[in-house]
Coordinates of C-alpha atoms in Angstrom, one line a residue:
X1 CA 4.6 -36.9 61.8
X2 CA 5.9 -39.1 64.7
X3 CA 9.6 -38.0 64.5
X4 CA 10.7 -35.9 66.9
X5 CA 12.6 -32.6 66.5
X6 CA 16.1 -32.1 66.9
X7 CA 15.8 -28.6 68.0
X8 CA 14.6 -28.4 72.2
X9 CA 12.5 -26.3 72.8
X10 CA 13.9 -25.8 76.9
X11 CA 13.3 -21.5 76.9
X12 CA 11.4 -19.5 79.3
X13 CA 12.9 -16.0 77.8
X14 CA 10.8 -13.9 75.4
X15 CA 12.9 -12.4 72.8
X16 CA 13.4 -8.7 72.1
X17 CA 10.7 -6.8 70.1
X18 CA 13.2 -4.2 69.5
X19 CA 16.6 -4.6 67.6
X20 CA 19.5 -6.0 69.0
X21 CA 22.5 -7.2 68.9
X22 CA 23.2 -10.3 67.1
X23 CA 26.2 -12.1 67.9
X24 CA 28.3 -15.6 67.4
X25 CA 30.8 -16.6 69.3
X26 CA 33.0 -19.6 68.0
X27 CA 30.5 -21.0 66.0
X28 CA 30.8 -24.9 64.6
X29 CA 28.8 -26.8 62.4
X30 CA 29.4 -29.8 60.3
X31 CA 26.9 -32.4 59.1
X32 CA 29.4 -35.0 60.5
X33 CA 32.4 -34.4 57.9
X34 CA 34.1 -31.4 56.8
X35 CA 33.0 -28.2 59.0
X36 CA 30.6 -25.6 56.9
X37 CA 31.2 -23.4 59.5
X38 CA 34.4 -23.2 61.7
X39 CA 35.2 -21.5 65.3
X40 CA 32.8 -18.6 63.7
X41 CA 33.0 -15.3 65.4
X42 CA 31.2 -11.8 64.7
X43 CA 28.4 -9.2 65.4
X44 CA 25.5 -7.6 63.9
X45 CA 24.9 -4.4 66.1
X46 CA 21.5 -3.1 67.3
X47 CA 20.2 -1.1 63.7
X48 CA 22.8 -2.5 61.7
X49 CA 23.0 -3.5 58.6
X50 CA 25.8 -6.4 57.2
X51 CA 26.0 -7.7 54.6
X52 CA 27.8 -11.6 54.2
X53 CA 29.7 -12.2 51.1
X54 CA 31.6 -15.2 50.1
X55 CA 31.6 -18.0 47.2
X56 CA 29.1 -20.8 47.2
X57 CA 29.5 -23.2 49.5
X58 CA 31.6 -21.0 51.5
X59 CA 28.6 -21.3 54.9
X60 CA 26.5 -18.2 54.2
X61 CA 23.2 -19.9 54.2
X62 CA 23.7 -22.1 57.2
X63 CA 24.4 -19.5 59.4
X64 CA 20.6 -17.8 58.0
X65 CA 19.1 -21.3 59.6
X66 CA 21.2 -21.2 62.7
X67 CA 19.9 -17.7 64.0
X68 CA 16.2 -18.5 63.9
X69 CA 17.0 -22.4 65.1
X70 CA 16.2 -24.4 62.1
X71 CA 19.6 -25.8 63.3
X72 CA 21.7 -25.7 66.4
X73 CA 25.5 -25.2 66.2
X74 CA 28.0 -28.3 66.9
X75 CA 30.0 -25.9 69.3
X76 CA 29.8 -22.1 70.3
X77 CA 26.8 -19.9 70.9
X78 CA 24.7 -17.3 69.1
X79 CA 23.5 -14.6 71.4
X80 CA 20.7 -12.1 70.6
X81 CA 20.3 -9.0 72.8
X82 CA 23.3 -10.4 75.1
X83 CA 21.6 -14.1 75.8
X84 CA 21.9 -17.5 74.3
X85 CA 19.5 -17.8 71.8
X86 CA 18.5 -21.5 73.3
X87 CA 17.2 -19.3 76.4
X88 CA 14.0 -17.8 74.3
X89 CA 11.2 -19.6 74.1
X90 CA 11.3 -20.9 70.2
X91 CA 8.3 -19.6 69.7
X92 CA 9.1 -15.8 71.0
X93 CA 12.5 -16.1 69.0
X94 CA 11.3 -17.0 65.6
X95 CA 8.2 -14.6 65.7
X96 CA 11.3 -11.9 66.4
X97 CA 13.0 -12.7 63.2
X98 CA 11.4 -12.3 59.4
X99 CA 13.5 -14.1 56.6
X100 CA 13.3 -12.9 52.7
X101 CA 14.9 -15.6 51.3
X102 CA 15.5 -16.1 47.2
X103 CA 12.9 -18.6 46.5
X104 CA 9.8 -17.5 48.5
X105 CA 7.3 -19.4 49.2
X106 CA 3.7 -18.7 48.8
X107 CA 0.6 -21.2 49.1
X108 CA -2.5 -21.9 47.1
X109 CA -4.8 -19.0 48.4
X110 CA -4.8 -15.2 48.2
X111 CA -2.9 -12.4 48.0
X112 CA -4.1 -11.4 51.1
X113 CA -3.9 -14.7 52.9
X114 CA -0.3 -14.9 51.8
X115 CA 0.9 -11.5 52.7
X116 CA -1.0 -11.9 56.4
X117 CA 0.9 -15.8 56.7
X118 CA 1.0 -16.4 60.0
X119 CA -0.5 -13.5 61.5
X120 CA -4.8 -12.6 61.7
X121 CA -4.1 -8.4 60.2
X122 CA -7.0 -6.8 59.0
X123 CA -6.7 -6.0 55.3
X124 CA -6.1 -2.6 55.8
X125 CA -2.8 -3.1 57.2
X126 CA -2.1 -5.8 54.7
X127 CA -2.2 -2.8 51.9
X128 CA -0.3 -0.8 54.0
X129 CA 2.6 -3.9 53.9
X130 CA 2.0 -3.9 50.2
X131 CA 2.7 -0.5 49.7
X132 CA 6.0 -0.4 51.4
X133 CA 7.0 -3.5 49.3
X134 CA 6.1 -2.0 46.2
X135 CA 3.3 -4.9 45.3
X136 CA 0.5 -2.6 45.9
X137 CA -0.4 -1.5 42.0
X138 CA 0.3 -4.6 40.9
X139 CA -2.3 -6.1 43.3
X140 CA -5.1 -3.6 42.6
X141 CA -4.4 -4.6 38.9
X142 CA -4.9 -8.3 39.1
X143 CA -8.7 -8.9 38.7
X144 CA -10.1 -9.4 42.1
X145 CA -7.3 -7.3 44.0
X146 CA -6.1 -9.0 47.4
X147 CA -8.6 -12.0 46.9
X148 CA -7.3 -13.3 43.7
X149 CA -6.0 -16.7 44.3
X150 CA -2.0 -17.8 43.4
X151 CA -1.3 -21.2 42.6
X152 CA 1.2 -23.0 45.1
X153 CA 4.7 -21.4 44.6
X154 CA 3.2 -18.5 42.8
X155 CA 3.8 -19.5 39.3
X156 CA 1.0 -17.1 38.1
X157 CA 3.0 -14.2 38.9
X158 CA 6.8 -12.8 38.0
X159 CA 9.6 -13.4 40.0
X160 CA 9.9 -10.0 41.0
X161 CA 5.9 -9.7 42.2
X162 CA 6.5 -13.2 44.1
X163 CA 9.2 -11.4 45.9
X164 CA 8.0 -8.3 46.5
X165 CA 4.3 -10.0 47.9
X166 CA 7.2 -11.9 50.4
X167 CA 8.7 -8.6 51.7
X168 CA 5.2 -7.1 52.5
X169 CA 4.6 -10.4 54.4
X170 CA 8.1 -9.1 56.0
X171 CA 6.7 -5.8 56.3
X172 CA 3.4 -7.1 58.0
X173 CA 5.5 -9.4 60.4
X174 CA 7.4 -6.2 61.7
X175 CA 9.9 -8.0 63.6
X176 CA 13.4 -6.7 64.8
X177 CA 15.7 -8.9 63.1
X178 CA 15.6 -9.2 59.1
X179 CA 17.5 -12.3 57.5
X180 CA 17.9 -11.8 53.6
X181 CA 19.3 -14.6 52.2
X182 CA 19.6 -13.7 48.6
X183 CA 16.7 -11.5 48.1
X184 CA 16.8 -10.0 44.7
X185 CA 19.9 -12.9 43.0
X186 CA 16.9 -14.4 41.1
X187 CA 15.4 -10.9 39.3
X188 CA 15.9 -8.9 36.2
X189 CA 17.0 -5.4 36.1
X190 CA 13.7 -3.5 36.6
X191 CA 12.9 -6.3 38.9
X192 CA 15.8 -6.2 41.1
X193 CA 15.1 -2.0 41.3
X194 CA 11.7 -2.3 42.5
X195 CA 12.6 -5.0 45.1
X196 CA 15.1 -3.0 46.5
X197 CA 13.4 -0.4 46.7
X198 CA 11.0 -2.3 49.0
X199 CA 14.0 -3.6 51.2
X200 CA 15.4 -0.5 51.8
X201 CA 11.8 0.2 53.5
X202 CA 12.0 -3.2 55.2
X203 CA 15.5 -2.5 56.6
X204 CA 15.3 0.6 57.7
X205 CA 15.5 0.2 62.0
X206 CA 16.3 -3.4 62.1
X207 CA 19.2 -5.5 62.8
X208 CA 19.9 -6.7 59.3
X209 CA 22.0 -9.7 57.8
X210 CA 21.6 -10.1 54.8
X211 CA 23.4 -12.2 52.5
X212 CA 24.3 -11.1 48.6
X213 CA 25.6 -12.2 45.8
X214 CA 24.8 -8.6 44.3
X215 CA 26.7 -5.0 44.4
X216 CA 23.6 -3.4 44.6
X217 CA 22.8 -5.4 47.9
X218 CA 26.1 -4.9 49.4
X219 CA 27.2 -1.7 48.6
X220 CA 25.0 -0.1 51.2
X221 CA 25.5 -1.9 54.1
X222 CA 27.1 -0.5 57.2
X223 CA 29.8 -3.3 57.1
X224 CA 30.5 -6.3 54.7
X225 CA 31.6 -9.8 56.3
X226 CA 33.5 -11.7 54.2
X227 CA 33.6 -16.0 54.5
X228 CA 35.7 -18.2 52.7
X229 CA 35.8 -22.1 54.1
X230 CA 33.5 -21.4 56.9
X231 CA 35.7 -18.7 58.2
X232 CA 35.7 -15.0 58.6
X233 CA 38.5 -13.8 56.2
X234 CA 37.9 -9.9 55.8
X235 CA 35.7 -7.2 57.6
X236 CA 35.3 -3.4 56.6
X237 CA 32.9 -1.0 54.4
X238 CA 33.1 -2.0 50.3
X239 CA 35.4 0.6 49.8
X240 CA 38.2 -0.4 52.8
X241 CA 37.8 -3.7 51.4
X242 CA 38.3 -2.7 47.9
X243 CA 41.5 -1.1 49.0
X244 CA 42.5 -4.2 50.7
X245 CA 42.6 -5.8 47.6
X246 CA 41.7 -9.3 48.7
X247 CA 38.9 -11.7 48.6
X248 CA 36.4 -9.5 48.3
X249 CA 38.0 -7.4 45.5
X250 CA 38.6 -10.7 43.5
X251 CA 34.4 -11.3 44.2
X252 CA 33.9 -8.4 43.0
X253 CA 35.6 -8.8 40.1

């Protein structure tokens, strides 16, 4: 409790509660060896969605920690709306971003408590989230609806109900930029449909990275990002990089 953060918390900016671009501009990091991510350079336009590809190991996830500040970058900068992201108040920039991550977490409390995390919303808009996320029937059918209690992680409930209770929170949080770091790699079939049915909701008028292992995922992005080593190796729509014939066609494979 008495150690400090590494992060500084200097900002006096708010962020923008509407979405923008994201961008990084020669981005280092290395945990004092080998680089995970290496003179890194690309951007996520206002409304669009991309979709990072690559092998494990290859830097995918670090760069979903460096955008909301978890970690700060050796070298380079990551704008958002034009302005280092060390210029918003930590605070203001986090509350702008909403992460879906592969392993979500939920606490020992309700359904409700865990979809309104972090904010006070009146239930009727936490069944509104629900809806959109496709978690709402599945809710009413638990025996006390939005008060029934889950165990710490969940365990109570399916994968795919864990998740989809996550992207209402998502939904609730309404913020600008959506980080998916492996939403749906962890789900079955009918799963994996119903919770991407719920993101396509979720994405729909925000700036979007969302990183995939799955076709399903990354077929319907507006561009595909492909990293190998830390690096940006390959850039284009699934089919331009099919045609390419490259790393991405041999990850698809």
């Amino acid at each position: 409790l008495d150690t400090q953060p590494d992060i500084e918390d200097n900002g006096t900016l708010t962020a923008p509660t509407q979405p923008a671009n994201l961008t990084l501009r020669d981005v280092h990091f290395d945990y004092g060896e080998a680089p995970v991510l290496a003179d890194l350079s690309f951007q996520v336009g206002a409304g669009e969605v991309v979709a990072l590809v690559g092998s494990s190991g290859a830097g995918k996830s670090t760069i979903a920690n460096l955008i909301p500040r978890l970690m700060d970058p050796c070298r380079g900068v990551i704008e958002l709306g034009g302005k280092d992201i060390r210029q918003y108040r930590l605070d203001s920039l986090r509350s702008s971003i909403a992460v879906v991550s592969q392993e979500g977490f939920l606490f020992n409390d309700t359904i409700a408590a865990n979809i309104a995390f972090g904010t006070t919303a009146p239930l009727e808009d936490i069944e509104h989230a629900a809806q959109i996320a496709n978690a709402h029937a599945f809710i009413e059918a638990l025996p006390n609806g939005y008060q029934t209690r889950v165990d710490e992680l969940g365990m109570r409930l399916s994968g795919g109900q864990r998740q989809r209770i996550c992207i209402a929170r998502a939904v609730l949080r309404d913020a600008p930029i959506l980080i998916l770091d492996e939403a749906t790699s962890a789900l079955d079939a009918e799963s994996e449909a119903l919770v991407q049915e719920a993101l396509d909701r979720l994405m729909k008028d925000r700036t979007v990275l969302a990183i995939a292992h799955r076709l399903s995922t990354v077929r319907n992005a507006d561009r595909i990002l492909v990293i190998e080593d830390g690096k940006l190796v390959e850039n284009g729509s699934h089919d331009a990089l099919i045609a390419l014939a490259g790393s991405y066609a041999r990850l698809i494979q």
